[in-house]
PDB file of C-alpha atoms (C1' of nucleotides) in Angstrom:
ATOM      1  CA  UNK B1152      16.155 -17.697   0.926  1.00 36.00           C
ATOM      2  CA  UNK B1153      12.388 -16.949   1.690  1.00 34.00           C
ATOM      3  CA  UNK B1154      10.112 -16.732  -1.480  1.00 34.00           C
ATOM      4  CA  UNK B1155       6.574 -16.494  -0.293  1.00 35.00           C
ATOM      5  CA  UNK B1156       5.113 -13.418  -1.873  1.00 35.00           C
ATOM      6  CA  UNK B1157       3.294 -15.714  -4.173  1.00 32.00           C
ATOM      7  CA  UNK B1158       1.939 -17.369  -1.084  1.00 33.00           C
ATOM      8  CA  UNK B1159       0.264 -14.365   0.509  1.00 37.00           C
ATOM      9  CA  UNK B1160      -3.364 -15.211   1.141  1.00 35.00           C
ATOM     10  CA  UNK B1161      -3.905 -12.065   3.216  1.00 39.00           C
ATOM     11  CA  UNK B1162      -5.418 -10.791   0.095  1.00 36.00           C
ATOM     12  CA  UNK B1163      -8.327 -13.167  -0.317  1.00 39.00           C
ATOM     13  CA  UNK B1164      -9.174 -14.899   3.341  1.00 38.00           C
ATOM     14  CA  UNK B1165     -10.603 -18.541   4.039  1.00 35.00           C
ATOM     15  CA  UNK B1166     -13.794 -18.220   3.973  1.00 36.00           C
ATOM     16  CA  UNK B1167     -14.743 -18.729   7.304  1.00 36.00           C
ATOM     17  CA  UNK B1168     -12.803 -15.617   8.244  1.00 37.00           C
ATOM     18  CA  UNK B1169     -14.388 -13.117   5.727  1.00 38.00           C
ATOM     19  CA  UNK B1170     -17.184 -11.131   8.097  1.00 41.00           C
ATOM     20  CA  UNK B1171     -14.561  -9.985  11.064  1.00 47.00           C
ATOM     21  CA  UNK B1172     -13.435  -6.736  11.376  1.00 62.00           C
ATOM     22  CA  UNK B1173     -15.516  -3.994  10.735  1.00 70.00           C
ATOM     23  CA  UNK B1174     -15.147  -0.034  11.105  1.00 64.00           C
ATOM     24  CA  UNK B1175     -17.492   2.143  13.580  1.00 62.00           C
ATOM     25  CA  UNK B1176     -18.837   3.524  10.302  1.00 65.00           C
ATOM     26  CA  UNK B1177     -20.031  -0.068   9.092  1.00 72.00           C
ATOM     27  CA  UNK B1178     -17.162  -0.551   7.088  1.00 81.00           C
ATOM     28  CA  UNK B1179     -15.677  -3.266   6.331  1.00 82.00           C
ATOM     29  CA  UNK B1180     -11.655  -3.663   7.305  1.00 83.00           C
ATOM     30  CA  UNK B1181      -9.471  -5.979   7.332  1.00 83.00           C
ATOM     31  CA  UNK B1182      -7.989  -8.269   4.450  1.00 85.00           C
ATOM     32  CA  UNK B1183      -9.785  -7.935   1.061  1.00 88.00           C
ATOM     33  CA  UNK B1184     -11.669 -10.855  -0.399  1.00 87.00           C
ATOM     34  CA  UNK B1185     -10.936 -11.710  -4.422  1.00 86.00           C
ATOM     35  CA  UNK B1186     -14.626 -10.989  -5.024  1.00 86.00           C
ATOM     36  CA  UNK B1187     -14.044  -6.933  -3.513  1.00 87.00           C
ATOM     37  CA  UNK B1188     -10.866  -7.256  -5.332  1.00 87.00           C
ATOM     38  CA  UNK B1189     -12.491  -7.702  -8.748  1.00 87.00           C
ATOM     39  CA  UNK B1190     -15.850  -5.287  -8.048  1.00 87.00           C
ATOM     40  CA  UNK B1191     -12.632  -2.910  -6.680  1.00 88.00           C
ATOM     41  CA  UNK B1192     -10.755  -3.198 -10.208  1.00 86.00           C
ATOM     42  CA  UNK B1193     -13.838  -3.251 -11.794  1.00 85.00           C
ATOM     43  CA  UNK B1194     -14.936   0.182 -10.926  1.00 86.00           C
ATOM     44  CA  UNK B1195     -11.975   1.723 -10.726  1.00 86.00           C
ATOM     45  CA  UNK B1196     -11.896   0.823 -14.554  1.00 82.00           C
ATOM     46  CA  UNK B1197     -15.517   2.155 -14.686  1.00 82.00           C
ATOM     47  CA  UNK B1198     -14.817   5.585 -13.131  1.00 82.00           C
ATOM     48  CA  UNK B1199     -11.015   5.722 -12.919  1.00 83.00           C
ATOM     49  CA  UNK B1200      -8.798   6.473  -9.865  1.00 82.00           C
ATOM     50  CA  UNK B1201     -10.266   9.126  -8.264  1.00 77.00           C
ATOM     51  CA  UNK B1202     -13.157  10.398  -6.475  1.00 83.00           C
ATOM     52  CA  UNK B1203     -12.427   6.940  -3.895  1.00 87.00           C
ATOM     53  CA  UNK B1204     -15.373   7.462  -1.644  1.00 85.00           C
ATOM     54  CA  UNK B1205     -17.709   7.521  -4.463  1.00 85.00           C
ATOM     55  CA  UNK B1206     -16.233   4.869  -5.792  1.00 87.00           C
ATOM     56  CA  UNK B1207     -16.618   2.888  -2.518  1.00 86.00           C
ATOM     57  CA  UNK B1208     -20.062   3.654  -2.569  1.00 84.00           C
ATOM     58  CA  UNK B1209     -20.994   3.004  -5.724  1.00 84.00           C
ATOM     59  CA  UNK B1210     -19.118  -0.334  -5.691  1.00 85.00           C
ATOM     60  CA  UNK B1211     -20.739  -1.093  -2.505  1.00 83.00           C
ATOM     61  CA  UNK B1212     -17.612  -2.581  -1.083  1.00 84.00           C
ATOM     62  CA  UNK B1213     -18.771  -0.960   2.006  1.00 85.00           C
ATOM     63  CA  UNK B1214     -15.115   0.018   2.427  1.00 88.00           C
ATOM     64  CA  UNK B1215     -13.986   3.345   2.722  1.00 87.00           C
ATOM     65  CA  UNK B1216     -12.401   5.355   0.007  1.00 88.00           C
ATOM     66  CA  UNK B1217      -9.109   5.285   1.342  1.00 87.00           C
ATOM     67  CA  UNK B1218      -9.085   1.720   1.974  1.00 89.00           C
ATOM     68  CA  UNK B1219     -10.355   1.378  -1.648  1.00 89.00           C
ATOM     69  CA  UNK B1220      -7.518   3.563  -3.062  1.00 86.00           C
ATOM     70  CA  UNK B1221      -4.791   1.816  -1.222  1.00 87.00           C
ATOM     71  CA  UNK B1222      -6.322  -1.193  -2.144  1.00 88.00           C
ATOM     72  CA  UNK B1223      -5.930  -0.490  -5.991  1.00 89.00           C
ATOM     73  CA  UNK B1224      -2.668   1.708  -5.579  1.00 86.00           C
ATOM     74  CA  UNK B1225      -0.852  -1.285  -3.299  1.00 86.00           C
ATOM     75  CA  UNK B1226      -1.879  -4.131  -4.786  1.00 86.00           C
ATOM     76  CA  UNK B1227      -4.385  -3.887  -7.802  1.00 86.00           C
ATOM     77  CA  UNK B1228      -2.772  -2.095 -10.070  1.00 85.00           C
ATOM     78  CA  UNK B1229      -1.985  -3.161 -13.327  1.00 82.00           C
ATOM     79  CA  UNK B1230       1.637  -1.552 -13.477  1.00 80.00           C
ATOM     80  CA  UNK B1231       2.731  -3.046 -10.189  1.00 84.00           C
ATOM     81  CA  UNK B1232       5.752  -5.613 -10.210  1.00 79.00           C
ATOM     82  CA  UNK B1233       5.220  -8.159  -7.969  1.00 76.00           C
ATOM     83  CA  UNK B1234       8.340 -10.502  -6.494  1.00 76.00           C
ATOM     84  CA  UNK B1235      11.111  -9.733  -4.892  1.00 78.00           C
ATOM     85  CA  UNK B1236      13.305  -6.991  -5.568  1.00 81.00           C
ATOM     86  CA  UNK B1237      16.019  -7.223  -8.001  1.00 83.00           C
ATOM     87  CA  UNK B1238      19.691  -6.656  -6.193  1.00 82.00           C
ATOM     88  CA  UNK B1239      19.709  -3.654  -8.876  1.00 83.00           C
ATOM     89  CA  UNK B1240      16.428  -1.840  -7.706  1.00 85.00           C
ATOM     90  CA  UNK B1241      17.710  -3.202  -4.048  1.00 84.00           C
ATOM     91  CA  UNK B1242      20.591  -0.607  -5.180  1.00 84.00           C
ATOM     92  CA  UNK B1243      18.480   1.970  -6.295  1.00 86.00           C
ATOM     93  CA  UNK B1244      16.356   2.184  -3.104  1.00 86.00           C
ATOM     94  CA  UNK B1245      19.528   2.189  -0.800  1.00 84.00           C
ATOM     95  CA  UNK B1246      20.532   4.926  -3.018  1.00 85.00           C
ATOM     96  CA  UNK B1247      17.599   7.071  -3.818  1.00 86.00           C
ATOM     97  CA  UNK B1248      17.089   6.354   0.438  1.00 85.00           C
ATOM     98  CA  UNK B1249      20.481   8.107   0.857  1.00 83.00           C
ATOM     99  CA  UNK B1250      19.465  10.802  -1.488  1.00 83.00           C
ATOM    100  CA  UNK B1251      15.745  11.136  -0.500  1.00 84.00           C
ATOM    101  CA  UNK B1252      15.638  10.327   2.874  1.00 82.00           C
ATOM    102  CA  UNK B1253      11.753   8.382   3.732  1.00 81.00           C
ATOM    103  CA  UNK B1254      10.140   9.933   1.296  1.00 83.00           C
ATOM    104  CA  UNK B1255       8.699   7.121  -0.323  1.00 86.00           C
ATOM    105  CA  UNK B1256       6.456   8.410  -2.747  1.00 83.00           C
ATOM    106  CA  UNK B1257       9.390  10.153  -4.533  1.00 84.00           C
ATOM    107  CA  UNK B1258      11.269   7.041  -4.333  1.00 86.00           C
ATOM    108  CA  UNK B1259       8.569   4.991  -5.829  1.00 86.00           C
ATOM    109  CA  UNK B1260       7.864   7.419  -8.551  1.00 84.00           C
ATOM    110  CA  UNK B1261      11.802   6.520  -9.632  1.00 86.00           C
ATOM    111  CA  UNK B1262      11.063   2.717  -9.377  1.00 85.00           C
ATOM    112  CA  UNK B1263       9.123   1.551 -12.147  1.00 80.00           C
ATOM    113  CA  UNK B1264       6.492  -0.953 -11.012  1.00 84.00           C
ATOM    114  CA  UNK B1265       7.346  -0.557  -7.380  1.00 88.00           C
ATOM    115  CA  UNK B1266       5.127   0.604  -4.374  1.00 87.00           C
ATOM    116  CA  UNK B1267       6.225   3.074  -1.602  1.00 85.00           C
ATOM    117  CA  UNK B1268       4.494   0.784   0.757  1.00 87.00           C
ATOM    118  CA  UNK B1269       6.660  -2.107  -0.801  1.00 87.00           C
ATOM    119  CA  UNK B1270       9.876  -0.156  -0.483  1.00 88.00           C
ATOM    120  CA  UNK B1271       8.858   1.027   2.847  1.00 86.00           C
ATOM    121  CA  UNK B1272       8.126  -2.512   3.621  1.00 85.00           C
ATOM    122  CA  UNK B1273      11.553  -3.158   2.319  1.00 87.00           C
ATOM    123  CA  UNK B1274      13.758  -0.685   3.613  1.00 86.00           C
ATOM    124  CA  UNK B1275      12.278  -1.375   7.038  1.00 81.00           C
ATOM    125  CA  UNK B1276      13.408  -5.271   6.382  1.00 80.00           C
ATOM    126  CA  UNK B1277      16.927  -3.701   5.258  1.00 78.00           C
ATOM    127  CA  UNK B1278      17.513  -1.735   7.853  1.00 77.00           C
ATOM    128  CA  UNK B1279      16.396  -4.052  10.674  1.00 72.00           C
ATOM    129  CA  UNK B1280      18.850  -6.933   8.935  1.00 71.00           C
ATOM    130  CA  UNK B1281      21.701  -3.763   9.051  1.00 70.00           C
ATOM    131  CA  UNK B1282      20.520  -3.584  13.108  1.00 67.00           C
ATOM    132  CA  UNK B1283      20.444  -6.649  14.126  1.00 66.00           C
ATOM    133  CA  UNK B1284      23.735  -7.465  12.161  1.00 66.00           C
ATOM    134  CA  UNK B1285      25.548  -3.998  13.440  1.00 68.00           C
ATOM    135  CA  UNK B1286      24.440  -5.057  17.176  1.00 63.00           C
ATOM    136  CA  UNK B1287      25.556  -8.471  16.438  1.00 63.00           C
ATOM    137  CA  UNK B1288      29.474  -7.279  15.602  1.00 66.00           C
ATOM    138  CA  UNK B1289      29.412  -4.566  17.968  1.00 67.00           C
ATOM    139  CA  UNK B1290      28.332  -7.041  21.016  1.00 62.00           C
ATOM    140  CA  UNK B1291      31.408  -9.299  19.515  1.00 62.00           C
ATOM    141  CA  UNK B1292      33.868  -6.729  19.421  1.00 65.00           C
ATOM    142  CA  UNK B1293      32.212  -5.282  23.054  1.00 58.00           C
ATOM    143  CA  UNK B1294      33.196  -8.510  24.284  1.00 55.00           C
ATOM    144  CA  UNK B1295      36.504  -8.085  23.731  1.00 51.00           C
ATOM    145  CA  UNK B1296      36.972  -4.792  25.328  1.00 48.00           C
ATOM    146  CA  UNK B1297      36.161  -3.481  28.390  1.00 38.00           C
ATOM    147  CA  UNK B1298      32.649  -2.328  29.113  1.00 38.00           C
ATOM    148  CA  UNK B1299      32.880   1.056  30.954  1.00 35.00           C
ATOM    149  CA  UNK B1300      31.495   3.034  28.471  1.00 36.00           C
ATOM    150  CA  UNK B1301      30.925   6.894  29.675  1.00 33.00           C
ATOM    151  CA  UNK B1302      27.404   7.763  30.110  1.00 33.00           C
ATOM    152  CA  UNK B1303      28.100  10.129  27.488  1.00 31.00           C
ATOM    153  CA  UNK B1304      28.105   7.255  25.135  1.00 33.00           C
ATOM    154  CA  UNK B1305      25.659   5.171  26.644  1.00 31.00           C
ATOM    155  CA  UNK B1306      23.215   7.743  26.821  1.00 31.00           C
ATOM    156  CA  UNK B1307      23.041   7.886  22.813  1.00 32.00           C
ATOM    157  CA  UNK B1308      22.475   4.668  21.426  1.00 31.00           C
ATOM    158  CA  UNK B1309      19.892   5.305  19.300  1.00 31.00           C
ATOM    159  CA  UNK B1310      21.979   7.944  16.924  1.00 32.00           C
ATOM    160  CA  UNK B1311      25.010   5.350  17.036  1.00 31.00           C
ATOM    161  CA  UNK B1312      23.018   3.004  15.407  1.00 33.00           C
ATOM    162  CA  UNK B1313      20.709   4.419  13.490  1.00 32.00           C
ATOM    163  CA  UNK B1314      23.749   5.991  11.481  1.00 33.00           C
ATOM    164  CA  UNK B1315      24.547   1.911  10.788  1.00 33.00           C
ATOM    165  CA  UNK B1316      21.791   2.459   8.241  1.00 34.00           C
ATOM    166  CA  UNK B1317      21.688   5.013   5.366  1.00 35.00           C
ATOM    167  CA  UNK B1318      18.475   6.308   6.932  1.00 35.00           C
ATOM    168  CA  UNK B1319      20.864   8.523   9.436  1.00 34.00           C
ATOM    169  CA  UNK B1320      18.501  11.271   8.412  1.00 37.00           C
ATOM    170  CA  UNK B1321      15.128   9.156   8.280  1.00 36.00           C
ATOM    171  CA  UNK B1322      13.299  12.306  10.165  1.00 35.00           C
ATOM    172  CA  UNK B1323      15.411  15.065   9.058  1.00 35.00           C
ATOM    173  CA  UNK B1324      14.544  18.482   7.627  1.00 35.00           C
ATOM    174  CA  UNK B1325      12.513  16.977   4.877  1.00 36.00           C
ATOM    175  CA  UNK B1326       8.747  18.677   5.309  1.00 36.00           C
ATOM    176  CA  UNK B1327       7.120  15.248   5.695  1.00 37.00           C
ATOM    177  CA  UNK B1328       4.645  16.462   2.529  1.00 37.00           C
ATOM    178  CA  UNK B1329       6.812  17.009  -0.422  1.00 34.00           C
ATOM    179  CA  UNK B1330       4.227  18.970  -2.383  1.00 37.00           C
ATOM    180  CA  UNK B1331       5.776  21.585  -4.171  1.00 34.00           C
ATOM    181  CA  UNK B1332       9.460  22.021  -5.222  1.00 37.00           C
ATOM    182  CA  UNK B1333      10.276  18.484  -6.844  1.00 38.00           C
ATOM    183  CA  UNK B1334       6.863  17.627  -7.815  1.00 38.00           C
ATOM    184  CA  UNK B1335       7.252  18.761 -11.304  1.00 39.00           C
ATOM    185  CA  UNK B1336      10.075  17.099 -11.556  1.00 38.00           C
ATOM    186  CA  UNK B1337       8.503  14.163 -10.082  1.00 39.00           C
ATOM    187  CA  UNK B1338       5.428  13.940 -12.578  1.00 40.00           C
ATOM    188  CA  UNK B1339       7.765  14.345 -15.425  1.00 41.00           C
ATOM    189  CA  UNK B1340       9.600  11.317 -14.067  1.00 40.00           C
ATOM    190  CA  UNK B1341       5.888   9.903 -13.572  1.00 40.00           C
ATOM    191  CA  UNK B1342       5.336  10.752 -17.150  1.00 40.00           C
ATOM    192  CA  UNK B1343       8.036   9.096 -18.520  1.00 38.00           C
ATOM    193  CA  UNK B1344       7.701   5.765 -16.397  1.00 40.00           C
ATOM    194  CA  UNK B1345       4.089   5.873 -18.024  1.00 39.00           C
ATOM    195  CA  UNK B1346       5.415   5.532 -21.522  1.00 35.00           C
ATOM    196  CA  UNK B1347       7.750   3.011 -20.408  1.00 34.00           C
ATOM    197  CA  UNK B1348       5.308   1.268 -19.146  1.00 36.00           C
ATOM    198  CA  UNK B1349       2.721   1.533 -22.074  1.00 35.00           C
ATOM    199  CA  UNK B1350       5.359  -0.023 -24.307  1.00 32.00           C
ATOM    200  CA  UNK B1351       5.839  -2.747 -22.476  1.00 32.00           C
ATOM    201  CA  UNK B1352       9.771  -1.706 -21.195  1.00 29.00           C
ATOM    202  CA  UNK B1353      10.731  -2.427 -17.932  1.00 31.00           C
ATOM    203  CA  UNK B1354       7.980  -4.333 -16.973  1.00 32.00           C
ATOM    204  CA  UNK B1355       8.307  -7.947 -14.719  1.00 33.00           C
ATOM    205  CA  UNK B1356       7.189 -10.926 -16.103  1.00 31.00           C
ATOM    206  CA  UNK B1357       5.018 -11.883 -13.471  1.00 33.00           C
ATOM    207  CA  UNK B1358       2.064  -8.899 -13.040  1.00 35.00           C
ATOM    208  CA  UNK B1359      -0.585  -9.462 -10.894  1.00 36.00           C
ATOM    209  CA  UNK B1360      -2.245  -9.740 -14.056  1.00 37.00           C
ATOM    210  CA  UNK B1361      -0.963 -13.214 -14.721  1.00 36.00           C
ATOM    211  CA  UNK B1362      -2.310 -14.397 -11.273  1.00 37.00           C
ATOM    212  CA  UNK B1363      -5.666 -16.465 -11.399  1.00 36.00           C
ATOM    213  CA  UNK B1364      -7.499 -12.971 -10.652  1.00 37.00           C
ATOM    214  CA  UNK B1365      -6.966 -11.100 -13.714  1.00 38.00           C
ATOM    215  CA  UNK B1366      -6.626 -13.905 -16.341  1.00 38.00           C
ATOM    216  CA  UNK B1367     -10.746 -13.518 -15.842  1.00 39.00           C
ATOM    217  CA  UNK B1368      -9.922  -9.840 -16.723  1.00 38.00           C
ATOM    218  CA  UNK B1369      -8.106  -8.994 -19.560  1.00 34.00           C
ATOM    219  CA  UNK B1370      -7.324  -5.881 -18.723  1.00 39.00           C
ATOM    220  CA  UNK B1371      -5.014  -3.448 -19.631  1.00 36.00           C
ATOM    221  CA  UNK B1372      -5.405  -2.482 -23.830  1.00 33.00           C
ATOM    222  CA  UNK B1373      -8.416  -4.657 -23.690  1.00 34.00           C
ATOM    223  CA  UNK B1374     -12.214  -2.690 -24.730  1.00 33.00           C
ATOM    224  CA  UNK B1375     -14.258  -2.719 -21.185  1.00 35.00           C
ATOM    225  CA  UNK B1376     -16.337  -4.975 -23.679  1.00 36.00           C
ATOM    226  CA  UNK B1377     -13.845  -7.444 -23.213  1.00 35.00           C
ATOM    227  CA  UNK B1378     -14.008  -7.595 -19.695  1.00 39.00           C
ATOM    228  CA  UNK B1379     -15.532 -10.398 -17.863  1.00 41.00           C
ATOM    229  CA  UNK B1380     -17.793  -9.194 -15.070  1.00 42.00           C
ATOM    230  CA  UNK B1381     -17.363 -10.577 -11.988  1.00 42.00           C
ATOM    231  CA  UNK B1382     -20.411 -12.672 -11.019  1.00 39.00           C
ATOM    232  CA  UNK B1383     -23.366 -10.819 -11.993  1.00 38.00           C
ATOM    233  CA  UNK B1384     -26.011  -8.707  -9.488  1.00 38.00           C
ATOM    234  CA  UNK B1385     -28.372  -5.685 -10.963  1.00 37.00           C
ATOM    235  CA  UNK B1386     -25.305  -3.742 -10.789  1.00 39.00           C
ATOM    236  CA  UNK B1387     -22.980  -5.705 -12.524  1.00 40.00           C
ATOM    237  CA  UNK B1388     -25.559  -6.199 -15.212  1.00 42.00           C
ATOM    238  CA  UNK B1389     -26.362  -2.282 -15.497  1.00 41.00           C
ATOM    239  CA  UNK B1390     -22.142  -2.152 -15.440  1.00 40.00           C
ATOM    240  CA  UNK B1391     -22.119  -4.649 -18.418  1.00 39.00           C
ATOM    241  CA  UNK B1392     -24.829  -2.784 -20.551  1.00 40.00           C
ATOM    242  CA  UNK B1393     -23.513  -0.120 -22.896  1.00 37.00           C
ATOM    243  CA  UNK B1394     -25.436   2.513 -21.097  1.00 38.00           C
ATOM    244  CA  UNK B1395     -22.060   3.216 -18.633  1.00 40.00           C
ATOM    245  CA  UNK B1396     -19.613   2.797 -20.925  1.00 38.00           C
ATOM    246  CA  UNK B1397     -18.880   6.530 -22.168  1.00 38.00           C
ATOM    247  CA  UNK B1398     -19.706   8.057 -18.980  1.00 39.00           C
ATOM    248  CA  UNK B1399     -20.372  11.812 -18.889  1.00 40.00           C
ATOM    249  CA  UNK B1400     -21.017  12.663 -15.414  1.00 46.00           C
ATOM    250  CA  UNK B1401     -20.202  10.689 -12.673  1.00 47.00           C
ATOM    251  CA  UNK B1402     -23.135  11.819 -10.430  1.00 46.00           C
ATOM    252  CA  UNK B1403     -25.629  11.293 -12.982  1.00 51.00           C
ATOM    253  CA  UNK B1404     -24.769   7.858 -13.553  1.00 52.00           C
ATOM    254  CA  UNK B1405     -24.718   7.281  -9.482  1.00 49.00           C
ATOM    255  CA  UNK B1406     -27.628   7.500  -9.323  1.00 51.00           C
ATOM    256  CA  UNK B1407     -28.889   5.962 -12.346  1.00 55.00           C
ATOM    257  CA  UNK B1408     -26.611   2.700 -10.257  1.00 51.00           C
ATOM    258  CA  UNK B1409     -28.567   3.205  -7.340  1.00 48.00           C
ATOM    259  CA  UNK B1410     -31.819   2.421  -9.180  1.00 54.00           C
ATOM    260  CA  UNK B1411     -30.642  -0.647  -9.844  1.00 50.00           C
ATOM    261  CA  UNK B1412     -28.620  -0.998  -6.959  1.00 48.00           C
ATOM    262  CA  UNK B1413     -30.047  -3.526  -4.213  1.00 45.00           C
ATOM    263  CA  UNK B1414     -31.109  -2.324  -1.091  1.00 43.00           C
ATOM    264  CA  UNK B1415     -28.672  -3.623   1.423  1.00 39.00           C
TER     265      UNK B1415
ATOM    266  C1'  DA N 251       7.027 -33.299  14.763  1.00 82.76           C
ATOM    267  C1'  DA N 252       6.134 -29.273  17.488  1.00 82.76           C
ATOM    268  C1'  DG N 253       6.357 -24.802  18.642  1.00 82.76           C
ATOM    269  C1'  DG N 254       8.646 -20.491  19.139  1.00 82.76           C
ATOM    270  C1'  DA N 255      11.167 -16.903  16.473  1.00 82.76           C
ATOM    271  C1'  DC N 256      11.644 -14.462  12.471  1.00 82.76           C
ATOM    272  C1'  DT N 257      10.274 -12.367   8.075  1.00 82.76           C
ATOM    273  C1'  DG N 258       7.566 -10.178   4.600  1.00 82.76           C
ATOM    274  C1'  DC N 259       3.780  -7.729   3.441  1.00 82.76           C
ATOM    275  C1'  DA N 260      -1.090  -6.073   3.428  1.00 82.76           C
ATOM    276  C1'  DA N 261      -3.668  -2.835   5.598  1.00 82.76           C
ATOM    277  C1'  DC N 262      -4.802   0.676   9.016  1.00 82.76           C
ATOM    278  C1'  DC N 263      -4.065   5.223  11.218  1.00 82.76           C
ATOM    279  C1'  DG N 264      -3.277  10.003  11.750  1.00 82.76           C
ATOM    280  C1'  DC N 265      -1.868  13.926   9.678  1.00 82.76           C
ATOM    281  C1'  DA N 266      -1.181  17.444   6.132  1.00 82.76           C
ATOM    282  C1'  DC N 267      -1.945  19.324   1.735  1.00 82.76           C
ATOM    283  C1'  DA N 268      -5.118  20.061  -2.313  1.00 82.76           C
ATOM    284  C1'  DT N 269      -9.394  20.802  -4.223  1.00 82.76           C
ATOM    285  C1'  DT N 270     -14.163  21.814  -4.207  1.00 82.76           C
ATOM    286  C1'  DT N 271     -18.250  23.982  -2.408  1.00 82.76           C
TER     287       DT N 271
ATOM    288  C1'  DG L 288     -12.034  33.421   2.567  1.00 82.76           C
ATOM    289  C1'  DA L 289     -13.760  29.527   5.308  1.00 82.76           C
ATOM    290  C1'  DA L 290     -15.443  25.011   5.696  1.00 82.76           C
ATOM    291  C1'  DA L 291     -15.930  20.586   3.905  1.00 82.76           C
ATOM    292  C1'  DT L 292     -14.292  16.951   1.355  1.00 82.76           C
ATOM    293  C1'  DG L 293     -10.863  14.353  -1.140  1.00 82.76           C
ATOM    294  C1'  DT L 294      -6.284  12.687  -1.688  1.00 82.76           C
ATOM    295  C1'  DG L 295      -1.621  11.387  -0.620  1.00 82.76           C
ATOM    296  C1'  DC L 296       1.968  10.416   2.569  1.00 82.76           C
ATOM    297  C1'  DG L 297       4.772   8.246   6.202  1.00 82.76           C
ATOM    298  C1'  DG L 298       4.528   5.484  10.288  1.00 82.76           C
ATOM    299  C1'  DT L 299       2.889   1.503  12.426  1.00 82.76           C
ATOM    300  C1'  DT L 300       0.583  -2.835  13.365  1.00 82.76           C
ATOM    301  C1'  DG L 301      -1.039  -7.483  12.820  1.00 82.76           C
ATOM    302  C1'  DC L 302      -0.835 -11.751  10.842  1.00 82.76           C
ATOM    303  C1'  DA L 303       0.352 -15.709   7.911  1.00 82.76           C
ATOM    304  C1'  DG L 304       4.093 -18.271   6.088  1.00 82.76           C
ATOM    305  C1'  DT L 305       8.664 -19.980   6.790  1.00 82.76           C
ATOM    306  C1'  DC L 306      12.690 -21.104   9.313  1.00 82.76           C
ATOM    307  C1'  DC L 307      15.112 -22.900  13.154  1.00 82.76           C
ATOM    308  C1'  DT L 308      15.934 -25.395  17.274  1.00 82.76           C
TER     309       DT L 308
END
DNA sequence: AAGGACTGCAACCGCACATTT
DNA sequence: GAAATGTGCGGTTGCAGTCCT
């Protein structure tokens, strides 16, 4: 019915919208630009993903780490699917949901390619569709019967129809933080995904990497040599030179940045 | 054609756990 | 061992695009 995803703008904003929001901190919130998107990717290339508020700094995205992470983890990573979901991984989430409850981490980790923001996103369009069609046969069969319902039942409308879902136990007696018992389990799974993924296998057609954005990148298997900088500055220039590439210690080479870093 | 309703998704928030100092 | 910092998670919100009347 509705194919937009390749519509989304939110990531890179007209122009005239860029300077709005901005944290008490100084930071910057709000929709990311494609220029923050490529310093983002560029960086987290440079230094890897972790250590996101020295990342943020460094990149001078004046974003905060966490914004920078989710960025990267939600949207700019290379192993992300984008599109719709397939009516099998549709399945799979409606399944693992049954088996896993929210925790959509987990989830994600059995999803190749897939976000647990995007199958939060998802499951939340699921189940309101389930809703609003379970209210919708409900109010058509209530219509046909009589209407004094016992203030038992009326008093508990909320667990009748939440159990139209297979979240019936969204908030049950998972510990909202699954560290621990399944995460070895889970980074095996992780693990495994990976080398699917580095072959190639279960991998969508259309990446991010074939939008506009990354066709300037070659990433993936290509030599950070290979990469084309996004528009150059005294950092991106420092970035380019050979010195970073082979990076010891992440501190050391902060501040070697900073040097060169203009004073904004 | 216009505008309100709906949908999908990016991004933020608060919290908790993990790691480092 | 405590405090500080970093990271990850689930819940929620806001907004742009699309559909529908």
């Amino acid at each position: 019915m509705k194919t937009k995803q390749a519509s989304k703008a939110k990531a890179a904003p007209s122009p005239g919208k860029e300077e709005e929001a901005v944290a008490p901190g100084g930071f910057r919130k709000g929709p990311w630009t494609e220029q923050e998107d490529m310093k983002l990717a560029w960086f987290v290339r440079l230094f890897g993903e972790r250590r996101w508020d020295f990342l943020a700094k460094v990149s001078g995205l004046n974003r905060t780490g966490k914004s920078c992470r989710l960025r990267w983890v939600n949207y700019l990573h290379p192993d992300l699917k984008r599109g719709r979901m397939s009516p099998e991984e549709e399945r799979l989430v409606v399944d693992l949901h049954a088996r896993w409850g929210n925790r959509w981490s987990r989830i994600a980790k059995a999803m190749p390619g897939r976000t647990d923001n995007e199958i939060k996103n998802y499951w939340r369009t699921h189940t309101r569709k389930l809703h609003k069609d379970t209210r919708a046969a409900s109010a058509a069969s209530a219509s046909t019967t009589t209407t004094t319902s016992t203030s038992m039942s009326a008093a508990s409308p909320a667990t009748t129809s939440s159990s139209s879902s297979s979240s019936t136990n969204d908030n049950d007696n998972h510990s909202h933080h699954g560290h621990g018992d399944q995460e070895t389990a889970a980074s095996q799974e992780q693990a495994d995904h990976q080398l699917l993924y580095t072959s190639g296998i279960g991998m969508d057609s259309h990446l991010l990497w074939n939008d506009a954005l990354m066709d300037s990148y070659a990433w993936g298997a290509a030599a950070p040599s290979m990469i084309v900088p996004p528009p150059s500055s005294p950092v991106w220039d420092y970035c380019c030179s050979d010195s970073l590439w082979g990076i010891g210690d992440d501190e050391v080479e902060y501040k070697k940045m900073l040097a060169v870093m203009p004073t904004s």
